[in-house]
Amino acid sequence: MDLSILYRGPLASCDYDCGYCPFAKRRDSPETLRADRAALERFVAWVSTQTEDRINVLFTPWGEGLTRSWYRRALVELSRLDHVGEVAIQTNLSSRTEWTADADLDSLALWCTYHPDQVPYERFLARCQEVRDGGVRFSVGIVGLPEHLDAARRLRADLPQDIYLWVNAAEGHTYTDDEAEPWAEIDPLFPVSRFPHPSQGHACRAGESVVSVNGDGEVYRCHFVSRTDPTERLGNLYDGSYRKALRPRLCPLTQCDCHIGYVHMPELDLYNTFAGGVLSRIPAIPAGADASSVTFVGAVGTRPR
């Protein structure tokens, strides 16, 4: 089996204070932190035994995981398993990065988000340089709010040209063509994020070769379907009951507006665009090229269909 897992445990605390996030500056109780650590260690132990399968993992914690030693340790341990392809985590890159030196850099990757109102620019850029100097594969991104445009332009100018800078369309924001143009100049794949993708009745790898797993090992097709319909449970990771439920599925939701969801829709052909970095949002860039050469090789329909 070739399986990609999006893992989200009980952790729901973050060191940032983003206004749109319900987990901003939230502190988990000691009990929650202990439960999160135990759940993650159980998950890592399970992955280590699945030697007949090919597994990719993306950690998508509600909060910031890399401030916790058990996430750093999990990434290192998983990266060094021969049957693990890609292991990545979504992070604000607020913590030090020396731990990456112990990882297998052919597997480890980081999905880094820049929050201009939460961190001094120079500090974030220095973190990116640390990651690059350490030989870690990573992408960097920003939310496409009007007040972030100057910061995004500055970051694109200062990042090495082979580092992909993605832009997420701001939730609930509609972009005119004139408003979208400067974002597309920064991120040539912004048209893919600009509009939600109609998904109801459309094929998706979620539930077939991609699953969402929570701290109890409960398996769902994706984070988004599980939120709206808990009856979509596919089984449990640890008793193996999920395996018989894996099959091709059509999306039951009206639309998909998040990269970790629509990247798995075959009609968009984004597995070719992000070959080798699907979970970490790192596009396939030819050697010697820069990130501005990224092209969307999938379906043309980036407007609502």
mmCIF file of C-alpha atoms in Angstrom:
data_model
loop_
_atom_site.group_PDB
_atom_site.id
_atom_site.type_symbol
_atom_site.label_atom_id
_atom_site.label_comp_id
_atom_site.label_asym_id
_atom_site.label_seq_id
_atom_site.Cartn_x
_atom_site.Cartn_y
_atom_site.Cartn_z
ATOM 1 C CA MET A 1 0.000 0.000 0.000
ATOM 2 C CA ASP A 2 1.083 3.565 -0.756
ATOM 3 C CA LEU A 3 -0.614 5.708 1.887
ATOM 4 C CA SER A 4 -0.402 9.415 2.772
ATOM 5 C CA ILE A 5 -1.535 10.326 6.279
ATOM 6 C CA LEU A 6 -2.531 13.749 7.562
ATOM 7 C CA TYR A 7 -2.130 13.456 11.333
ATOM 8 C CA ARG A 8 -3.698 15.827 13.859
ATOM 9 C CA GLY A 9 -3.487 15.011 17.563
ATOM 10 C CA PRO A 10 -4.965 16.774 20.613
ATOM 11 C CA LEU A 11 -2.422 19.642 20.561
ATOM 12 C CA ALA A 12 -4.287 22.942 20.190
ATOM 13 C CA SER A 13 -1.894 25.563 21.573
ATOM 14 C CA CYS A 14 0.125 28.157 19.711
ATOM 15 C CA ASP A 15 2.676 30.832 20.530
ATOM 16 C CA TYR A 16 1.208 33.256 17.962
ATOM 17 C CA ASP A 17 -1.840 35.491 18.266
ATOM 18 C CA CYS A 18 -3.355 35.575 14.761
ATOM 19 C CA GLY A 19 -6.749 37.268 14.897
ATOM 20 C CA TYR A 20 -8.453 34.736 12.629
ATOM 21 C CA CYS A 21 -7.296 31.671 14.574
ATOM 22 C CA PRO A 22 -9.282 30.173 17.509
ATOM 23 C CA PHE A 23 -6.083 28.622 18.887
ATOM 24 C CA ALA A 24 -4.114 31.879 19.049
ATOM 25 C CA LYS A 25 -2.057 32.206 22.247
ATOM 26 C CA ARG A 26 -3.933 29.245 23.658
ATOM 27 C CA ARG A 27 -2.291 27.105 26.322
ATOM 28 C CA ASP A 28 -2.922 23.383 26.517
ATOM 29 C CA SER A 29 -3.273 21.867 29.968
ATOM 30 C CA PRO A 30 -0.547 19.501 31.185
ATOM 31 C CA GLU A 31 -3.052 16.669 30.750
ATOM 32 C CA THR A 32 -3.659 17.595 27.103
ATOM 33 C CA LEU A 33 0.065 17.834 26.427
ATOM 34 C CA ARG A 34 0.668 14.420 27.978
ATOM 35 C CA ALA A 35 -2.161 12.955 25.914
ATOM 36 C CA ASP A 36 -0.802 14.563 22.750
ATOM 37 C CA ARG A 37 2.681 13.214 23.386
ATOM 38 C CA ALA A 38 1.406 9.697 24.104
ATOM 39 C CA ALA A 39 -0.805 9.747 20.996
ATOM 40 C CA LEU A 40 2.053 10.918 18.783
ATOM 41 C CA GLU A 41 4.476 8.336 20.158
ATOM 42 C CA ARG A 42 1.867 5.622 19.536
ATOM 43 C CA PHE A 43 1.453 6.841 15.954
ATOM 44 C CA VAL A 44 5.212 6.860 15.305
ATOM 45 C CA ALA A 45 5.486 3.348 16.738
ATOM 46 C CA TRP A 46 2.699 2.179 14.422
ATOM 47 C CA VAL A 47 4.315 3.716 11.330
ATOM 48 C CA SER A 48 7.609 2.041 12.205
ATOM 49 C CA THR A 49 5.950 -1.391 11.984
ATOM 50 C CA GLN A 50 4.315 -0.849 8.575
ATOM 51 C CA THR A 51 7.366 -1.966 6.648
ATOM 52 C CA GLU A 52 5.364 -3.567 3.836
ATOM 53 C CA ASP A 53 3.771 -0.222 2.983
ATOM 54 C CA ARG A 54 5.049 3.073 1.612
ATOM 55 C CA ILE A 55 3.904 5.864 3.940
ATOM 56 C CA ASN A 56 4.014 9.650 3.724
ATOM 57 C CA VAL A 57 3.069 11.829 6.690
ATOM 58 C CA LEU A 58 2.028 15.453 7.090
ATOM 59 C CA PHE A 59 1.489 16.760 10.619
ATOM 60 C CA THR A 60 -1.229 19.424 10.631
ATOM 61 C CA PRO A 61 -1.566 20.400 14.306
ATOM 62 C CA TRP A 62 -4.126 22.994 15.304
ATOM 63 C CA GLY A 63 -1.310 24.716 17.175
ATOM 64 C CA GLU A 64 2.460 24.947 16.745
ATOM 65 C CA GLY A 65 4.082 21.544 16.988
ATOM 66 C CA LEU A 66 7.782 22.293 16.690
ATOM 67 C CA THR A 67 7.870 24.033 20.050
ATOM 68 C CA ARG A 68 7.259 20.545 21.504
ATOM 69 C CA SER A 69 10.157 18.104 21.693
ATOM 70 C CA TRP A 70 8.007 15.095 20.797
ATOM 71 C CA TYR A 71 7.128 16.529 17.374
ATOM 72 C CA ARG A 72 10.752 17.254 16.588
ATOM 73 C CA ARG A 73 11.682 13.746 17.696
ATOM 74 C CA ALA A 74 8.846 12.199 15.681
ATOM 75 C CA LEU A 75 9.952 13.959 12.503
ATOM 76 C CA VAL A 76 13.524 12.765 12.958
ATOM 77 C CA GLU A 77 12.505 9.170 13.703
ATOM 78 C CA LEU A 78 10.035 8.925 10.837
ATOM 79 C CA SER A 79 12.444 10.494 8.349
ATOM 80 C CA ARG A 80 14.958 7.747 9.057
ATOM 81 C CA LEU A 81 12.566 4.880 8.264
ATOM 82 C CA ASP A 82 13.222 3.309 4.877
ATOM 83 C CA HIS A 83 9.527 2.862 4.101
ATOM 84 C CA VAL A 84 8.638 6.505 4.814
ATOM 85 C CA GLY A 85 8.777 8.690 1.732
ATOM 86 C CA GLU A 86 7.999 12.250 2.801
ATOM 87 C CA VAL A 87 7.451 13.458 6.372
ATOM 88 C CA ALA A 88 6.526 17.095 6.887
ATOM 89 C CA ILE A 89 4.855 19.482 9.327
ATOM 90 C CA GLN A 90 3.037 22.784 9.048
ATOM 91 C CA THR A 91 4.891 25.312 11.201
ATOM 92 C CA ASN A 92 5.275 29.028 11.879
ATOM 93 C CA LEU A 93 9.034 28.402 12.163
ATOM 94 C CA SER A 94 9.220 30.195 15.500
ATOM 95 C CA SER A 95 11.561 27.688 17.156
ATOM 96 C CA ARG A 96 15.188 26.772 16.524
ATOM 97 C CA THR A 97 16.038 24.300 13.800
ATOM 98 C CA GLU A 98 19.233 22.533 14.928
ATOM 99 C CA TRP A 99 17.286 19.308 15.480
ATOM 100 C CA THR A 100 16.958 18.842 11.712
ATOM 101 C CA ALA A 101 20.635 17.810 11.589
ATOM 102 C CA ASP A 102 19.621 14.418 13.008
ATOM 103 C CA ALA A 103 16.993 13.767 10.326
ATOM 104 C CA ASP A 104 17.231 12.092 6.937
ATOM 105 C CA LEU A 105 16.999 15.126 4.685
ATOM 106 C CA ASP A 106 15.808 13.050 1.743
ATOM 107 C CA SER A 107 12.519 12.583 3.639
ATOM 108 C CA LEU A 108 12.130 15.574 5.964
ATOM 109 C CA ALA A 109 10.395 18.721 4.729
ATOM 110 C CA LEU A 110 8.822 21.797 6.322
ATOM 111 C CA TRP A 111 5.717 23.753 5.340
ATOM 112 C CA CYS A 112 6.467 27.208 6.783
ATOM 113 C CA THR A 113 3.999 30.058 7.130
ATOM 114 C CA TYR A 114 5.027 33.688 7.553
ATOM 115 C CA HIS A 115 2.762 35.841 9.745
ATOM 116 C CA PRO A 116 3.910 39.459 9.241
ATOM 117 C CA ASP A 117 2.038 40.786 12.275
ATOM 118 C CA GLN A 118 3.425 38.100 14.614
ATOM 119 C CA VAL A 119 7.171 37.990 14.038
ATOM 120 C CA PRO A 120 9.872 40.511 13.062
ATOM 121 C CA TYR A 121 10.709 40.105 9.395
ATOM 122 C CA GLU A 122 14.430 39.686 9.992
ATOM 123 C CA ARG A 123 13.841 36.909 12.507
ATOM 124 C CA PHE A 124 11.650 34.914 10.148
ATOM 125 C CA LEU A 125 14.048 35.369 7.242
ATOM 126 C CA ALA A 126 16.930 34.225 9.465
ATOM 127 C CA ARG A 127 14.987 31.074 10.350
ATOM 128 C CA CYS A 128 14.495 30.374 6.652
ATOM 129 C CA GLN A 129 18.221 30.765 6.126
ATOM 130 C CA GLU A 130 18.918 28.339 8.996
ATOM 131 C CA VAL A 131 16.648 25.768 7.367
ATOM 132 C CA ARG A 132 18.275 26.260 3.983
ATOM 133 C CA ASP A 133 21.789 26.091 5.425
ATOM 134 C CA GLY A 134 20.787 22.831 7.108
ATOM 135 C CA GLY A 135 19.860 21.318 3.747
ATOM 136 C CA VAL A 136 16.184 20.902 4.622
ATOM 137 C CA ARG A 137 13.578 21.032 1.865
ATOM 138 C CA PHE A 138 10.905 23.615 2.628
ATOM 139 C CA SER A 139 8.269 25.909 1.227
ATOM 140 C CA VAL A 140 7.239 29.281 2.608
ATOM 141 C CA GLY A 141 3.835 30.884 2.447
ATOM 142 C CA ILE A 142 1.671 33.811 3.419
ATOM 143 C CA VAL A 143 -2.035 34.630 3.493
ATOM 144 C CA GLY A 144 -3.003 36.951 0.653
ATOM 145 C CA LEU A 145 -4.416 39.798 2.708
ATOM 146 C CA PRO A 146 -4.006 43.291 1.195
ATOM 147 C CA GLU A 147 -1.990 44.429 4.204
ATOM 148 C CA HIS A 148 0.465 41.562 3.635
ATOM 149 C CA LEU A 149 1.325 42.401 0.028
ATOM 150 C CA ASP A 150 4.399 44.532 0.716
ATOM 151 C CA ALA A 151 5.754 41.949 3.162
ATOM 152 C CA ALA A 152 5.192 39.184 0.609
ATOM 153 C CA ARG A 153 7.024 41.130 -2.082
ATOM 154 C CA ARG A 154 9.917 41.767 0.272
ATOM 155 C CA LEU A 155 10.087 38.107 1.252
ATOM 156 C CA ARG A 156 10.029 36.969 -2.386
ATOM 157 C CA ALA A 157 12.902 39.318 -3.157
ATOM 158 C CA ASP A 158 14.993 38.129 -0.201
ATOM 159 C CA LEU A 159 14.373 34.379 -0.330
ATOM 160 C CA PRO A 160 16.631 32.301 -2.581
ATOM 161 C CA GLN A 161 14.973 32.052 -5.953
ATOM 162 C CA ASP A 162 14.599 28.289 -5.809
ATOM 163 C CA ILE A 163 12.466 28.470 -2.645
ATOM 164 C CA TYR A 164 8.776 28.410 -3.495
ATOM 165 C CA LEU A 165 6.714 31.176 -1.869
ATOM 166 C CA TRP A 166 3.043 30.221 -1.934
ATOM 167 C CA VAL A 167 0.108 32.530 -1.313
ATOM 168 C CA ASN A 168 -3.132 31.335 0.233
ATOM 169 C CA ALA A 169 -6.257 33.162 -0.822
ATOM 170 C CA ALA A 170 -7.640 34.799 2.327
ATOM 171 C CA GLU A 171 -10.702 33.014 3.656
ATOM 172 C CA GLY A 172 -13.889 34.756 2.613
ATOM 173 C CA HIS A 173 -12.026 37.182 0.340
ATOM 174 C CA THR A 174 -12.903 37.538 -3.347
ATOM 175 C CA TYR A 175 -10.155 38.848 -5.617
ATOM 176 C CA THR A 176 -10.797 40.919 -8.716
ATOM 177 C CA ASP A 177 -8.425 40.273 -11.602
ATOM 178 C CA ASP A 178 -6.525 43.447 -10.715
ATOM 179 C CA GLU A 179 -6.256 42.384 -7.063
ATOM 180 C CA ALA A 180 -5.116 38.876 -7.993
ATOM 181 C CA GLU A 181 -2.407 39.987 -10.413
ATOM 182 C CA PRO A 182 0.252 41.078 -7.869
ATOM 183 C CA TRP A 183 -0.269 37.877 -5.861
ATOM 184 C CA ALA A 184 0.180 35.790 -9.000
ATOM 185 C CA GLU A 185 3.425 37.650 -9.692
ATOM 186 C CA ILE A 186 4.669 36.436 -6.305
ATOM 187 C CA ASP A 187 3.180 32.946 -6.558
ATOM 188 C CA PRO A 188 2.597 31.659 -10.100
ATOM 189 C CA LEU A 189 0.249 29.043 -8.603
ATOM 190 C CA PHE A 190 -1.960 31.612 -6.878
ATOM 191 C CA PRO A 191 -4.713 31.056 -9.485
ATOM 192 C CA VAL A 192 -5.108 27.558 -8.030
ATOM 193 C CA SER A 193 -5.774 29.006 -4.562
ATOM 194 C CA ARG A 194 -7.745 32.052 -5.704
ATOM 195 C CA PHE A 195 -11.079 30.271 -6.149
ATOM 196 C CA PRO A 196 -12.585 27.361 -4.203
ATOM 197 C CA HIS A 197 -12.723 24.233 -6.326
ATOM 198 C CA PRO A 198 -16.152 22.707 -6.921
ATOM 199 C CA SER A 199 -15.762 19.210 -5.497
ATOM 200 C CA GLN A 200 -19.142 17.562 -4.908
ATOM 201 C CA GLY A 201 -19.235 14.408 -6.990
ATOM 202 C CA HIS A 202 -15.628 14.886 -8.102
ATOM 203 C CA ALA A 203 -12.987 12.217 -7.677
ATOM 204 C CA CYS A 204 -10.473 12.593 -4.846
ATOM 205 C CA ARG A 205 -7.696 10.379 -3.555
ATOM 206 C CA ALA A 206 -8.897 11.087 0.017
ATOM 207 C CA GLY A 207 -10.319 7.879 1.403
ATOM 208 C CA GLU A 208 -8.357 5.780 -1.069
ATOM 209 C CA SER A 209 -4.642 6.564 -0.776
ATOM 210 C CA VAL A 210 -4.863 9.615 1.514
ATOM 211 C CA VAL A 211 -6.462 9.652 4.967
ATOM 212 C CA SER A 212 -6.866 11.887 7.995
ATOM 213 C CA VAL A 213 -5.962 10.406 11.391
ATOM 214 C CA ASN A 214 -6.625 11.846 14.843
ATOM 215 C CA GLY A 215 -4.870 11.184 18.127
ATOM 216 C CA ASP A 216 -7.037 8.165 18.911
ATOM 217 C CA GLY A 217 -6.140 6.581 15.590
ATOM 218 C CA GLU A 218 -9.588 7.203 14.142
ATOM 219 C CA VAL A 219 -9.360 7.360 10.358
ATOM 220 C CA TYR A 220 -11.398 9.645 8.084
ATOM 221 C CA ARG A 221 -11.045 10.433 4.406
ATOM 222 C CA CYS A 222 -9.945 14.028 5.110
ATOM 223 C CA HIS A 223 -9.997 16.715 7.781
ATOM 224 C CA PHE A 224 -12.878 18.559 6.146
ATOM 225 C CA VAL A 225 -15.363 15.741 5.636
ATOM 226 C CA SER A 226 -14.808 14.494 9.181
ATOM 227 C CA ARG A 227 -15.735 17.935 10.535
ATOM 228 C CA THR A 228 -19.118 17.978 8.793
ATOM 229 C CA ASP A 229 -20.024 14.290 8.989
ATOM 230 C CA PRO A 230 -18.519 12.159 11.781
ATOM 231 C CA THR A 231 -20.299 9.115 10.337
ATOM 232 C CA GLU A 232 -17.660 9.181 7.600
ATOM 233 C CA ARG A 233 -15.291 7.311 9.929
ATOM 234 C CA LEU A 234 -13.364 4.680 7.940
ATOM 235 C CA GLY A 235 -12.098 2.671 10.893
ATOM 236 C CA ASN A 236 -9.148 2.747 13.243
ATOM 237 C CA LEU A 237 -5.477 2.803 12.401
ATOM 238 C CA TYR A 238 -4.373 0.556 15.217
ATOM 239 C CA ASP A 239 -6.777 -2.348 14.748
ATOM 240 C CA GLY A 240 -6.367 -2.264 10.960
ATOM 241 C CA SER A 241 -10.103 -1.826 10.381
ATOM 242 C CA TYR A 242 -9.534 1.182 8.119
ATOM 243 C CA ARG A 243 -7.884 -0.917 5.413
ATOM 244 C CA LYS A 244 -11.034 -2.571 4.134
ATOM 245 C CA ALA A 245 -12.692 0.853 3.814
ATOM 246 C CA LEU A 246 -10.057 2.333 1.479
ATOM 247 C CA ARG A 247 -11.482 2.744 -2.020
ATOM 248 C CA PRO A 248 -12.010 5.390 -4.725
ATOM 249 C CA ARG A 249 -14.476 8.004 -3.524
ATOM 250 C CA LEU A 250 -16.309 11.081 -4.754
ATOM 251 C CA CYS A 251 -16.254 14.196 -2.574
ATOM 252 C CA PRO A 252 -19.523 14.863 -0.696
ATOM 253 C CA LEU A 253 -18.733 18.554 -0.023
ATOM 254 C CA THR A 254 -19.821 21.414 -2.253
ATOM 255 C CA GLN A 255 -16.326 22.824 -2.650
ATOM 256 C CA CYS A 256 -12.733 22.466 -1.480
ATOM 257 C CA ASP A 257 -10.729 25.609 -0.754
ATOM 258 C CA CYS A 258 -7.662 24.298 1.082
ATOM 259 C CA HIS A 259 -4.439 23.036 -0.482
ATOM 260 C CA ILE A 260 -4.271 19.957 1.762
ATOM 261 C CA GLY A 261 -7.632 18.969 0.312
ATOM 262 C CA TYR A 262 -7.773 19.922 -3.360
ATOM 263 C CA VAL A 263 -4.175 18.856 -4.051
ATOM 264 C CA HIS A 264 -5.561 15.295 -3.991
ATOM 265 C CA MET A 265 -8.193 15.901 -6.712
ATOM 266 C CA PRO A 266 -6.919 14.043 -9.809
ATOM 267 C CA GLU A 267 -8.574 16.464 -12.244
ATOM 268 C CA LEU A 268 -6.232 19.248 -11.124
ATOM 269 C CA ASP A 269 -3.131 17.133 -11.790
ATOM 270 C CA LEU A 270 -1.301 18.797 -8.902
ATOM 271 C CA TYR A 271 0.578 15.585 -8.121
ATOM 272 C CA ASN A 272 2.643 16.401 -11.200
ATOM 273 C CA THR A 273 3.073 20.045 -10.212
ATOM 274 C CA PHE A 274 4.224 19.026 -6.712
ATOM 275 C CA ALA A 275 5.962 15.779 -7.632
ATOM 276 C CA GLY A 276 8.071 14.715 -4.660
ATOM 277 C CA GLY A 277 6.597 17.403 -2.394
ATOM 278 C CA VAL A 278 2.833 16.937 -2.425
ATOM 279 C CA LEU A 279 2.472 17.010 1.365
ATOM 280 C CA SER A 280 5.036 19.744 2.004
ATOM 281 C CA ARG A 281 3.726 21.981 -0.806
ATOM 282 C CA ILE A 282 7.059 21.993 -2.596
ATOM 283 C CA PRO A 283 6.669 22.028 -6.377
ATOM 284 C CA ALA A 284 8.930 20.168 -8.732
ATOM 285 C CA ILE A 285 11.389 22.813 -9.931
ATOM 286 C CA PRO A 286 14.035 21.824 -12.504
ATOM 287 C CA ALA A 287 17.612 21.984 -11.261
ATOM 288 C CA GLY A 288 19.033 25.436 -11.780
ATOM 289 C CA ALA A 289 15.602 27.034 -12.222
ATOM 290 C CA ASP A 290 13.932 29.485 -9.868
ATOM 291 C CA ALA A 291 10.519 29.270 -8.227
ATOM 292 C CA SER A 292 9.034 31.788 -10.669
ATOM 293 C CA SER A 293 9.278 29.064 -13.316
ATOM 294 C CA VAL A 294 6.643 26.946 -11.548
ATOM 295 C CA THR A 295 3.702 26.219 -13.811
ATOM 296 C CA PHE A 296 0.286 24.777 -13.145
ATOM 297 C CA VAL A 297 0.231 21.717 -15.353
ATOM 298 C CA GLY A 298 -3.257 20.549 -14.400
ATOM 299 C CA ALA A 299 -6.753 21.466 -15.480
ATOM 300 C CA VAL A 300 -7.340 24.998 -16.703
ATOM 301 C CA GLY A 301 -10.477 25.427 -14.609
ATOM 302 C CA THR A 302 -9.188 27.548 -11.756
ATOM 303 C CA ARG A 303 -12.368 29.611 -11.835
ATOM 304 C CA PRO A 304 -15.586 28.164 -10.371
ATOM 305 C CA ARG A 305 -17.028 25.641 -12.756
#
